[in-house]
Coordinates of C-alpha atoms and ligand atoms in Angstrom, one line a residue:
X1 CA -66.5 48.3 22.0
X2 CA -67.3 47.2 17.9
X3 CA -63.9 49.1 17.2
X4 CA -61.9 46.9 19.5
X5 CA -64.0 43.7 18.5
X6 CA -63.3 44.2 15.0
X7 CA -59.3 44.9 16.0
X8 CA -59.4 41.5 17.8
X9 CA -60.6 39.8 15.2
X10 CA -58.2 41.2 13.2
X11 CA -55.1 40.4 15.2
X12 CA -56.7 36.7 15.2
X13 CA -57.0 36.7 11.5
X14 CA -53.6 38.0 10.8
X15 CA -51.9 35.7 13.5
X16 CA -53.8 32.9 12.1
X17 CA -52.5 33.5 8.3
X18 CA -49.2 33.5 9.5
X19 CA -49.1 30.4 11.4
X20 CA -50.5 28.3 8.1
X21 CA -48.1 30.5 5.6
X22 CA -45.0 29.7 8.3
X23 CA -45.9 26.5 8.4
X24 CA -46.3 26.4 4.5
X25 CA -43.1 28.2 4.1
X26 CA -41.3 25.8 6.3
X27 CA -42.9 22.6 4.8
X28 CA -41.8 23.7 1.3
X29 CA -38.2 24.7 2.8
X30 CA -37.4 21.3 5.0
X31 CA -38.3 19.1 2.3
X32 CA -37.2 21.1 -1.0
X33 CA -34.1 19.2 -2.2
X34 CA -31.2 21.0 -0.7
X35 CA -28.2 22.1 -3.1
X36 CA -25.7 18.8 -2.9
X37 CA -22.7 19.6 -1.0
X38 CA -19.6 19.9 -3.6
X39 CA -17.6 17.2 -1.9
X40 CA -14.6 14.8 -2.7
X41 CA -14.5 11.9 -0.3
X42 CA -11.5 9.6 -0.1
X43 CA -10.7 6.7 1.6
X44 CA -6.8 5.2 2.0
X45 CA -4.9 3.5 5.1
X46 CA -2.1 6.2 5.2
X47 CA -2.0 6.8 9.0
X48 CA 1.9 6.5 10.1
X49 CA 3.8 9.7 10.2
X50 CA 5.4 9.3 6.6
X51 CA 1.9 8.1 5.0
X52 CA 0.1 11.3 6.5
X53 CA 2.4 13.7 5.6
X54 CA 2.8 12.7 2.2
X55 CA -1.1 11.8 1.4
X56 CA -1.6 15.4 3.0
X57 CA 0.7 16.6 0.4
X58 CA -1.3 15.1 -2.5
X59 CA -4.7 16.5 -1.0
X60 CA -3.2 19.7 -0.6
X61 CA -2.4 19.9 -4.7
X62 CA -5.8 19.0 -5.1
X63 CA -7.2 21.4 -3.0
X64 CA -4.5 24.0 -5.0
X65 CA -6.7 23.5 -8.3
X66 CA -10.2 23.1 -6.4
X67 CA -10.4 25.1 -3.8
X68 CA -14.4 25.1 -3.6
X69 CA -14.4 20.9 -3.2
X70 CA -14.8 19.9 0.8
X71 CA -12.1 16.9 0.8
X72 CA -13.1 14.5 3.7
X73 CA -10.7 11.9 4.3
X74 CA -11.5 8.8 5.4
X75 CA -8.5 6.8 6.6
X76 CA -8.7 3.5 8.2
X77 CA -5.7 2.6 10.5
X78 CA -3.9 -0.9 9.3
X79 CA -0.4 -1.7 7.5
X80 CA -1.1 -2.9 4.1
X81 CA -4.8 -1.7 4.0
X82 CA -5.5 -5.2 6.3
X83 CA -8.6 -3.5 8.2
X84 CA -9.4 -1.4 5.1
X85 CA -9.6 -4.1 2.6
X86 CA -12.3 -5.6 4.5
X87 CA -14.3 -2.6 5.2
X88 CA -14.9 -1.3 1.1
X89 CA -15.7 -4.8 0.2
X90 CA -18.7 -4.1 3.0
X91 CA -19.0 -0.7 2.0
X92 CA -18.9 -1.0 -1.7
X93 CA -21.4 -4.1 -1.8
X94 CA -24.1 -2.3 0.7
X95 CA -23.6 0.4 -2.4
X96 CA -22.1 2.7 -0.1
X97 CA -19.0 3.2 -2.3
X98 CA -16.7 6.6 -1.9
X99 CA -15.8 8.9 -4.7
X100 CA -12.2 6.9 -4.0
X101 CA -10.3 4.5 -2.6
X102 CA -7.0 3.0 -2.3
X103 CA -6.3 0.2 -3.8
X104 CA -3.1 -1.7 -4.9
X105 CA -2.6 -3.0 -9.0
X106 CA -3.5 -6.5 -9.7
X107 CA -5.3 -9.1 -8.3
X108 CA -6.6 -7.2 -5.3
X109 CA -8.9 -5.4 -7.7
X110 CA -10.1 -8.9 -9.2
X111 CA -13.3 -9.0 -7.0
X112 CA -14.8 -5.4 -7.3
X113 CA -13.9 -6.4 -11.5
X114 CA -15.8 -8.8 -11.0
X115 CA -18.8 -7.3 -8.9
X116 CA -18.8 -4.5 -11.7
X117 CA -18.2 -2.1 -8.6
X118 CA -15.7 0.4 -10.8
X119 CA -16.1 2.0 -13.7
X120 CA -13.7 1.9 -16.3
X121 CA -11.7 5.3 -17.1
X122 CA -10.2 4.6 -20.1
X123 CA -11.6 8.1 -21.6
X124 CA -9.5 9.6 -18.4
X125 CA -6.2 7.6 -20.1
X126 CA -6.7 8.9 -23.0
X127 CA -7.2 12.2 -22.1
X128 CA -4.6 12.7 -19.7
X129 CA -1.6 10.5 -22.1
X130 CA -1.6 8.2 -19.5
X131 CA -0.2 5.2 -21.8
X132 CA 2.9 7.6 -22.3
X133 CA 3.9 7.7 -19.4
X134 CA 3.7 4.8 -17.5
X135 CA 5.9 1.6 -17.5
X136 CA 4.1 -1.3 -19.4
X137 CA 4.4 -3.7 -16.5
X138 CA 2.2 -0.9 -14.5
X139 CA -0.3 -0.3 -16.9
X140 CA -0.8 -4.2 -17.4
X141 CA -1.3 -4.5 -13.7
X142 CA -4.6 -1.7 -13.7
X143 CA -6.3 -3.3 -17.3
X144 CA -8.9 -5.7 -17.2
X145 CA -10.6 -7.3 -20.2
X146 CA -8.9 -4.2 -22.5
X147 CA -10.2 -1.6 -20.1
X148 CA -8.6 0.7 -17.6
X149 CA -9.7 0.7 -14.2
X150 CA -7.6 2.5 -11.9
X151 CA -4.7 4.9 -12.0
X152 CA -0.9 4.3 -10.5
X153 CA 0.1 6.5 -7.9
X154 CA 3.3 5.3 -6.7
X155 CA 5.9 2.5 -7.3
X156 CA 6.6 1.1 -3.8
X157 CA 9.9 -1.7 -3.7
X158 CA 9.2 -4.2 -1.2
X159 CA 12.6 -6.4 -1.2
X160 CA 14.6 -3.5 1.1
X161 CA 16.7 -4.6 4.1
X162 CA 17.2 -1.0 6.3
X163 CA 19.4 -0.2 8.6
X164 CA 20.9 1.5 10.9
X165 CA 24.1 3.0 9.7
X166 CA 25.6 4.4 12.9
X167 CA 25.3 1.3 14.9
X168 CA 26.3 -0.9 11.8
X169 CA 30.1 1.4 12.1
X170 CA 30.2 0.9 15.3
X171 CA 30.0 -2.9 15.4
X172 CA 32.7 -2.8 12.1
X173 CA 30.1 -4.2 10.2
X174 CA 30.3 -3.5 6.4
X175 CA 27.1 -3.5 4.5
X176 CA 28.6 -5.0 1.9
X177 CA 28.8 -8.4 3.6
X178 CA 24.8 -8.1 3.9
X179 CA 24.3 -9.3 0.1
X180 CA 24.3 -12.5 1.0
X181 CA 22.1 -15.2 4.0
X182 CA 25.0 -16.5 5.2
X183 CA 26.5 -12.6 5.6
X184 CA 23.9 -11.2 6.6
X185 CA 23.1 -13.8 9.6
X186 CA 27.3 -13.5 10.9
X187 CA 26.3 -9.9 11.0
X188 CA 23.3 -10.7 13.2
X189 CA 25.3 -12.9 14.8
X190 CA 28.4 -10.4 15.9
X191 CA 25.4 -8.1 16.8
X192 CA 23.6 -10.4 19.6
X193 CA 27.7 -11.3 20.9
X194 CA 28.3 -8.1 21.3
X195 CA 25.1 -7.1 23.1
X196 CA 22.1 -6.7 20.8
X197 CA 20.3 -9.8 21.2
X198 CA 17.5 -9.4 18.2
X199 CA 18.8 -7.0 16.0
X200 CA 16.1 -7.6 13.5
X201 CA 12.7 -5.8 14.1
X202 CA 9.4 -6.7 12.8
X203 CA 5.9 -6.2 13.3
X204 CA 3.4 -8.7 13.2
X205 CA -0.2 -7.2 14.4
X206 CA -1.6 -7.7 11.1
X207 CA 0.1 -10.9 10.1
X208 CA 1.0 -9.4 6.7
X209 CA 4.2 -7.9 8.2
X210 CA 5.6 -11.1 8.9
X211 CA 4.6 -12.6 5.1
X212 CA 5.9 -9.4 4.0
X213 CA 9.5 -10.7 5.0
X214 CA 8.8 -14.4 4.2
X215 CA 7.9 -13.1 0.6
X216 CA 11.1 -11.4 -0.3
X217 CA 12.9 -14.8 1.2
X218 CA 11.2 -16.6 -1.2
X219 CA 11.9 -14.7 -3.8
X220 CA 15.6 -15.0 -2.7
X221 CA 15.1 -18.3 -4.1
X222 CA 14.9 -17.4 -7.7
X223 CA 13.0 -15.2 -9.7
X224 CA 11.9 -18.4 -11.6
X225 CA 10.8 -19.9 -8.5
X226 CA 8.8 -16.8 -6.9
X227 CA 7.3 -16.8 -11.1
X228 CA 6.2 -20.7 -10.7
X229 CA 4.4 -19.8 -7.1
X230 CA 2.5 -16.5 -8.3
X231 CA 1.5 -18.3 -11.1
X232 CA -0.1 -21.3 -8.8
X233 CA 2.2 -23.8 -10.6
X234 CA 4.1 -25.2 -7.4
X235 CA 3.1 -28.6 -6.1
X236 CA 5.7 -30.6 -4.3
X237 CA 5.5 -29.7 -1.2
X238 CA 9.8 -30.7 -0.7
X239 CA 10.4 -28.4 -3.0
X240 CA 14.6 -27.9 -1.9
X241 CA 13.6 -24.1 -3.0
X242 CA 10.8 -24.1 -0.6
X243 CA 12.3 -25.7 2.0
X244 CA 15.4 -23.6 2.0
X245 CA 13.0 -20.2 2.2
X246 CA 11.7 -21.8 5.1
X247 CA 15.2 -22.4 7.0
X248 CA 16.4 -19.2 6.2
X249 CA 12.8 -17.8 8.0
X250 CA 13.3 -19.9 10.7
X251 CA 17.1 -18.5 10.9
X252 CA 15.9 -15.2 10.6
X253 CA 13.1 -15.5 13.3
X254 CA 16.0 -16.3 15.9
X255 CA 17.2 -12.9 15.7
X256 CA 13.5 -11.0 15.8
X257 CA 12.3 -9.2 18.9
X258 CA 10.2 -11.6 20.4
X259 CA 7.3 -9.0 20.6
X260 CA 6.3 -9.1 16.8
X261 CA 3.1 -10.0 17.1
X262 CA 2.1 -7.2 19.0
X263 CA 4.2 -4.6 16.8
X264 CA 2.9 -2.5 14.0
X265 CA 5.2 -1.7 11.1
X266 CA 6.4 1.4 11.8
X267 CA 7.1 0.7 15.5
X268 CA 9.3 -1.8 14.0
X269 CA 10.8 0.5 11.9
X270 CA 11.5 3.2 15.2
X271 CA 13.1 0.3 16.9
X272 CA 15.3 0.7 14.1
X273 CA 15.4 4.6 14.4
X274 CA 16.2 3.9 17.9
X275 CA 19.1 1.9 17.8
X276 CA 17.2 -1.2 19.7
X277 CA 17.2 -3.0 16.8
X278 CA 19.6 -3.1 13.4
X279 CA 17.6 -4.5 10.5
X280 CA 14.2 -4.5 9.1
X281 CA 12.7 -5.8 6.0
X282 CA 10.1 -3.7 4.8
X283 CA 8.9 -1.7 1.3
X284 CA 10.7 1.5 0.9
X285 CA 7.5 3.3 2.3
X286 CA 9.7 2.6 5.7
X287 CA 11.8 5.7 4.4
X288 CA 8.6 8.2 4.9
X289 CA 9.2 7.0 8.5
X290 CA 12.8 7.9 8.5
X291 CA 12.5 11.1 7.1
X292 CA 9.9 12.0 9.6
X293 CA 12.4 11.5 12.1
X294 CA 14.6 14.1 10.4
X295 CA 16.9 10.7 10.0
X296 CA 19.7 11.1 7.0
X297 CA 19.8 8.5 4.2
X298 CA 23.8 7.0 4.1
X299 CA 24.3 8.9 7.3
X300 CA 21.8 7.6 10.3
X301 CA 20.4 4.8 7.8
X302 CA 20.8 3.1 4.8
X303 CA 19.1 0.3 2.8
X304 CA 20.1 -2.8 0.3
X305 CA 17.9 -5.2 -1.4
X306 CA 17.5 -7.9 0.8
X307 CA 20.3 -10.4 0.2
X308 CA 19.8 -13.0 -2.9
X309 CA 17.3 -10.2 -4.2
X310 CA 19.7 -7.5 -5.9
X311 CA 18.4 -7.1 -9.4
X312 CA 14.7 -7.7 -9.0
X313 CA 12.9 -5.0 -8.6
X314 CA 9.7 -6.3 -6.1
X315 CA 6.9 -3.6 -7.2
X316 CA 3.8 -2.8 -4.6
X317 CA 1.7 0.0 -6.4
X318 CA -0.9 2.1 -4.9
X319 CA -3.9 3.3 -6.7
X320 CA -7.2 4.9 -7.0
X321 CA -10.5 4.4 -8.9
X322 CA -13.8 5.5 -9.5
X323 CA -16.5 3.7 -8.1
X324 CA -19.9 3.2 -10.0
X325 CA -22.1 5.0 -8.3
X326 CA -19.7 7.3 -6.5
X327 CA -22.1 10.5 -4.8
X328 CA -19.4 13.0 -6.8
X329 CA -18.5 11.1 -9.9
X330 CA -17.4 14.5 -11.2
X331 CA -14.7 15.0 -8.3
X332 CA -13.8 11.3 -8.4
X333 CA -12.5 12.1 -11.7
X334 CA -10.5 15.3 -10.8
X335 CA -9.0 13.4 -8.0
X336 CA -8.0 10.2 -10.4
X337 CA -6.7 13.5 -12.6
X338 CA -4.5 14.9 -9.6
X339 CA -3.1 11.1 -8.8
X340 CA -2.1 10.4 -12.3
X341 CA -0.6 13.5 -12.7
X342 CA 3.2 14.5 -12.3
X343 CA 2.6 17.7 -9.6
X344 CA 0.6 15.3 -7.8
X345 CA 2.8 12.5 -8.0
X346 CA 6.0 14.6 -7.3
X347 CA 4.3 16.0 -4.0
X348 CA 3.2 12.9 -2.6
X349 CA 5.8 10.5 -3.6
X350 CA 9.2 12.2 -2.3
X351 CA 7.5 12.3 1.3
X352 CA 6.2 9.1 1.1
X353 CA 9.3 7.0 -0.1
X354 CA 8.4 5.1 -3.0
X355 CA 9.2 6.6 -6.6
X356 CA 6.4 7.7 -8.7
X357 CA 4.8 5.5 -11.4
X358 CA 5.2 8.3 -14.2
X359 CA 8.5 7.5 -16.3
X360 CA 9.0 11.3 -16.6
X361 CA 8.8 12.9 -12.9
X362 CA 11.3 15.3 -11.7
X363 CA 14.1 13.5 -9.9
X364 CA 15.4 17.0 -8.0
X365 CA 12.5 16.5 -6.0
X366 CA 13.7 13.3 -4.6
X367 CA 16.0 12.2 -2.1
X368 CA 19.2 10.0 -2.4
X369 CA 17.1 7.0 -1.5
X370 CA 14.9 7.4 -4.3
X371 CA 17.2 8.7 -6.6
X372 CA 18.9 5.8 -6.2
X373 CA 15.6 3.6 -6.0
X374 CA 14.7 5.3 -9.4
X375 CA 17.9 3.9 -11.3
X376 CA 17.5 0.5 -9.7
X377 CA 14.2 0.3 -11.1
X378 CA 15.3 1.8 -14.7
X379 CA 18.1 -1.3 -14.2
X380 CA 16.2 -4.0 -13.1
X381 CA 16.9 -7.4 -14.4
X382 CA 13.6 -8.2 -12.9
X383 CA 10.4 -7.0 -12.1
X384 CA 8.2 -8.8 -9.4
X385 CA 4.4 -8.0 -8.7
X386 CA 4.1 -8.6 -4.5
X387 CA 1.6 -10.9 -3.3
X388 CA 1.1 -9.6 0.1
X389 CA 0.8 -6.2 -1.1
X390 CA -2.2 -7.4 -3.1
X391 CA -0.5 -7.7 -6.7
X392 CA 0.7 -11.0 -7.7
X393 CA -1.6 -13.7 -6.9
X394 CA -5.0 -14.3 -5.7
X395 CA -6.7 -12.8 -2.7
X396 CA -7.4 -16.5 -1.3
X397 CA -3.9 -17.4 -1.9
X398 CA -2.6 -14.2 -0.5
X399 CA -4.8 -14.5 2.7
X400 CA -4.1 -17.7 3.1
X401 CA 0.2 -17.3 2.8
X402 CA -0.8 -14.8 5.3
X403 CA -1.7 -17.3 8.1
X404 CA 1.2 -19.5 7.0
X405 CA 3.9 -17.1 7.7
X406 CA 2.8 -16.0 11.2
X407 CA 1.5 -19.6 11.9
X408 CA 5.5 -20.4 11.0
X409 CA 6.6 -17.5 13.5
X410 CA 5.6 -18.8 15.9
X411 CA 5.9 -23.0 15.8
X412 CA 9.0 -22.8 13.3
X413 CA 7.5 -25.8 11.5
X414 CA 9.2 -25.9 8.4
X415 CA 7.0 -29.0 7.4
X416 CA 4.0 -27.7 8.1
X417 CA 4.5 -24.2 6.2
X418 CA 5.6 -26.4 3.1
X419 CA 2.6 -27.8 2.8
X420 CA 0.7 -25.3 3.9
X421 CA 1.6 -23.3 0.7
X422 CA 1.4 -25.8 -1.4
X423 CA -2.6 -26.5 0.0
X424 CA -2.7 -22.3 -0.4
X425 CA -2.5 -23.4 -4.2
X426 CA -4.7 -25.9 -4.3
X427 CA -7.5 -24.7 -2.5
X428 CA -7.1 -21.3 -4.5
X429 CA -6.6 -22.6 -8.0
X430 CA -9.5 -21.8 -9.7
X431 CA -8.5 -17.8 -9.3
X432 CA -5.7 -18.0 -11.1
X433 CA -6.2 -15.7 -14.0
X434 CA -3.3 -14.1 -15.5
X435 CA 0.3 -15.7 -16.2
X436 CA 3.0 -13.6 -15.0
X437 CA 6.3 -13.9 -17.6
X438 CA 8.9 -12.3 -15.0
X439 CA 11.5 -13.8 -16.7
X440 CA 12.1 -11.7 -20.3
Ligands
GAL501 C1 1.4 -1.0 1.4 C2 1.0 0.3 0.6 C3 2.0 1.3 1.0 C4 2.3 1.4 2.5 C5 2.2 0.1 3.3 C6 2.1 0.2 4.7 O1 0.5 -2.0 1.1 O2 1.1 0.0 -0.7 O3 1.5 2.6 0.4 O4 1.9 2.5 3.0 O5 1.2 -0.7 2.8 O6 0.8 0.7 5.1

């Protein structure tokens, strides 16, 4: 009877001691601080076929040279980053920044400058021979106040007029007779006669695809013109430069499939795969979308500056940064490392269409399209930084010629866009900060 009291007791005692050392144990385990996850986390508004494959491709270098960092992509569906844009600013004011994001050269970085939300990298430019390498009108485009903030990924033209090639032959129509308004509107017009009633595609969803093909119009007008806008310097509102932009759009419009505004980009662009439509205006990243499609440059498709642009050189460039306070400043770096440099850039570029912003990549990786986008840019008479695609003027001004163009699409108002663009100015003329000398 005492032996098996005593065996109780100590059954009890040993149960007891290992409830409190568990719970000890388990106290210490839950709330020691757990080993941070090596992560790299990215956020970009590559979603169409082209843009996946080819950021894909730049992920996957990375991943080649650090294998043991987690990549976790964040993208954020939206032509032109136009859902993106807005949610960093949220994200990177709640300090919830990423260790990346896209973002394009210029004036779209102006705010988070200003917020002192990145941190400047100019010890990753030096390190890396960055100012070597890349043309001077890129590197002004990523320095603030002496200081690097970003690094160019890409060199995107946005003054491109594709089309199909195969329907173009079978209509007689030589692309040749494109370089010009008037030839390129008796070419739209042959097309509806003989049965393709809005050969021009275009999207519209986020309103930027429409003042993506009022902006190379403009610039149509003269390089000295397009300077005097991005610079805020226009103010007459009768402008015959102005005025003319806005004829030519509302030409232009008559031949557009009347569903735009539901359209993205790149279902503008498959009409044009498709053989529904003829033409698009839209940056050469519309050639990821072709080459998707298993479509052949010069044989299914071709492009030409749009007409009154040949020469100029309209440069959207994509970029990353490091954010302060990024959870992996570490890998924030190695990614900016992997963008800048010329495996990553010849892996993601040739897939993605544009050429890359290093002066010294290797052109057998390209295509024909870029080959020849790559001389054009060497030859340019002109370079011009793209407003919608965040570059050339002020975010107010840039939302704002937004709303003008699809207002225009859809009342044709000529009037009313004028001053419309001229009130743009105004109302966004304390922003102006940098004046652009297009014009050598
Ligand atoms: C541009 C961007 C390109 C491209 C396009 C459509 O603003 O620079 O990389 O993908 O938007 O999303």
């Amino acid at each position: 009877m005492e032996v098996m009291r005593t065996l109780h007791a100590v059954i009890i005692a040993v149960l007891v001691t290992a409830i409190i050392v568990g719970g000890i144990l388990y106290y210490f385990l839950s709330t020691a601080p757990k080993p941070k996850a090596n992560l790299l986390e990215i956020y970009h508004w590559w979603t169409s076929g082209g843009e996946k494959a080819a950021i894909d491709a730049l992920v996957a270098v990375f991943q080649e040279k650090y294998p043991d960092v987690g990549v976790i992509q964040s993208p954020v569906a939206g032509g032109a980053g136009y859902v993106l844009k807005a949610v960093m600013k949220s994200m990177v004011a709640a300090g919830e920044a990423p260790d990346s994001f896209q973002i394009h050269a210029g004036y779209e970085m102006k705010p988070y400058i200003d917020g002192g939300y990145l941190e400047p990298i100019d010890h990753l430019w030096a390190q890396q021979g960055w100012e070597e390498v890349f043309p001077a009108v890129v590197k002004d485009m990523v320095k603030w106040g002496g200081h690097y903030y970003a690094v160019p990924l890409n060199i995107h033209r946005a003054n491109v007029l594709w089309y199909n090639k195969k329907i173009l032959e079978q209509h007689n129509i030589d692309p040749a007779s494109l370089e010009t308004w008037d030839g390129f509107f008796e070419a739209c017009e042959k097309l509806r006669r003989e049965g393709i009633t809005y050969p021009i595609a275009m999207g519209g969803i986020g309103k930027w695809e429409i003042a993506h093909a009022l902006e190379q119009i403009l610039i149509s007008q003269g390089v000295d013109f397009y300077q005097d806008l991005i610079n805020g310097k226009l103010s007459d509102p009768n402008d015959p430069r102005l005025v003319n932009a806005f004829n030519i759009f509302k030409r232009y419009m008559d031949y557009v499939n009347p569903d735009y505004a539901t359209l993205t980009w790149d279902q503008a662009v498959a009409k044009v795969i498709r053989g529904e439509s003829v033409f698009t205006i839209m940056g050469d990243w519309a050639n990821g979308e072709f080459l998707v499609a298993n479509k052949t440059f010069n044989v299914d498709y071709g492009a030409i500056p749009v007409p009154g642009t040949k020469g100029v050189y309209v440069l959207v460039v994509d970029c990353f940064q490091k954010p302060k306070g990024a959870r992996h400043p570490e890998n924030s770096e190695k990614w900016l490392i992997v963008v800048g440099s010329k495996e990553g850039q010849d892996a993601f570029n040739p897939i993605k269409g544009s050429i890359p912003a290093r002066l010294d990549a290797d052109i057998n990786k390209y295509g024909p399209y870029q080959r020849s986008a790559i001389q054009d840019f060497k030859n340019a008479q002109y370079m011009a930084p793209s407003i919608v695609h965040g570059s050339g003027a002020p975010e107010k001004f840039a939302s704002a010629f937004n709303d003008v163009a699809s207002a225009f699409a859809s009342n044709r108002n000529v009037q009313e866009a004028c001053n419309g663009i001229i009130n743009a100015i105004q109302a966004a003329k304390n922003e102006y900060v940098k004046e652009w000398k297009l014009i050598p």
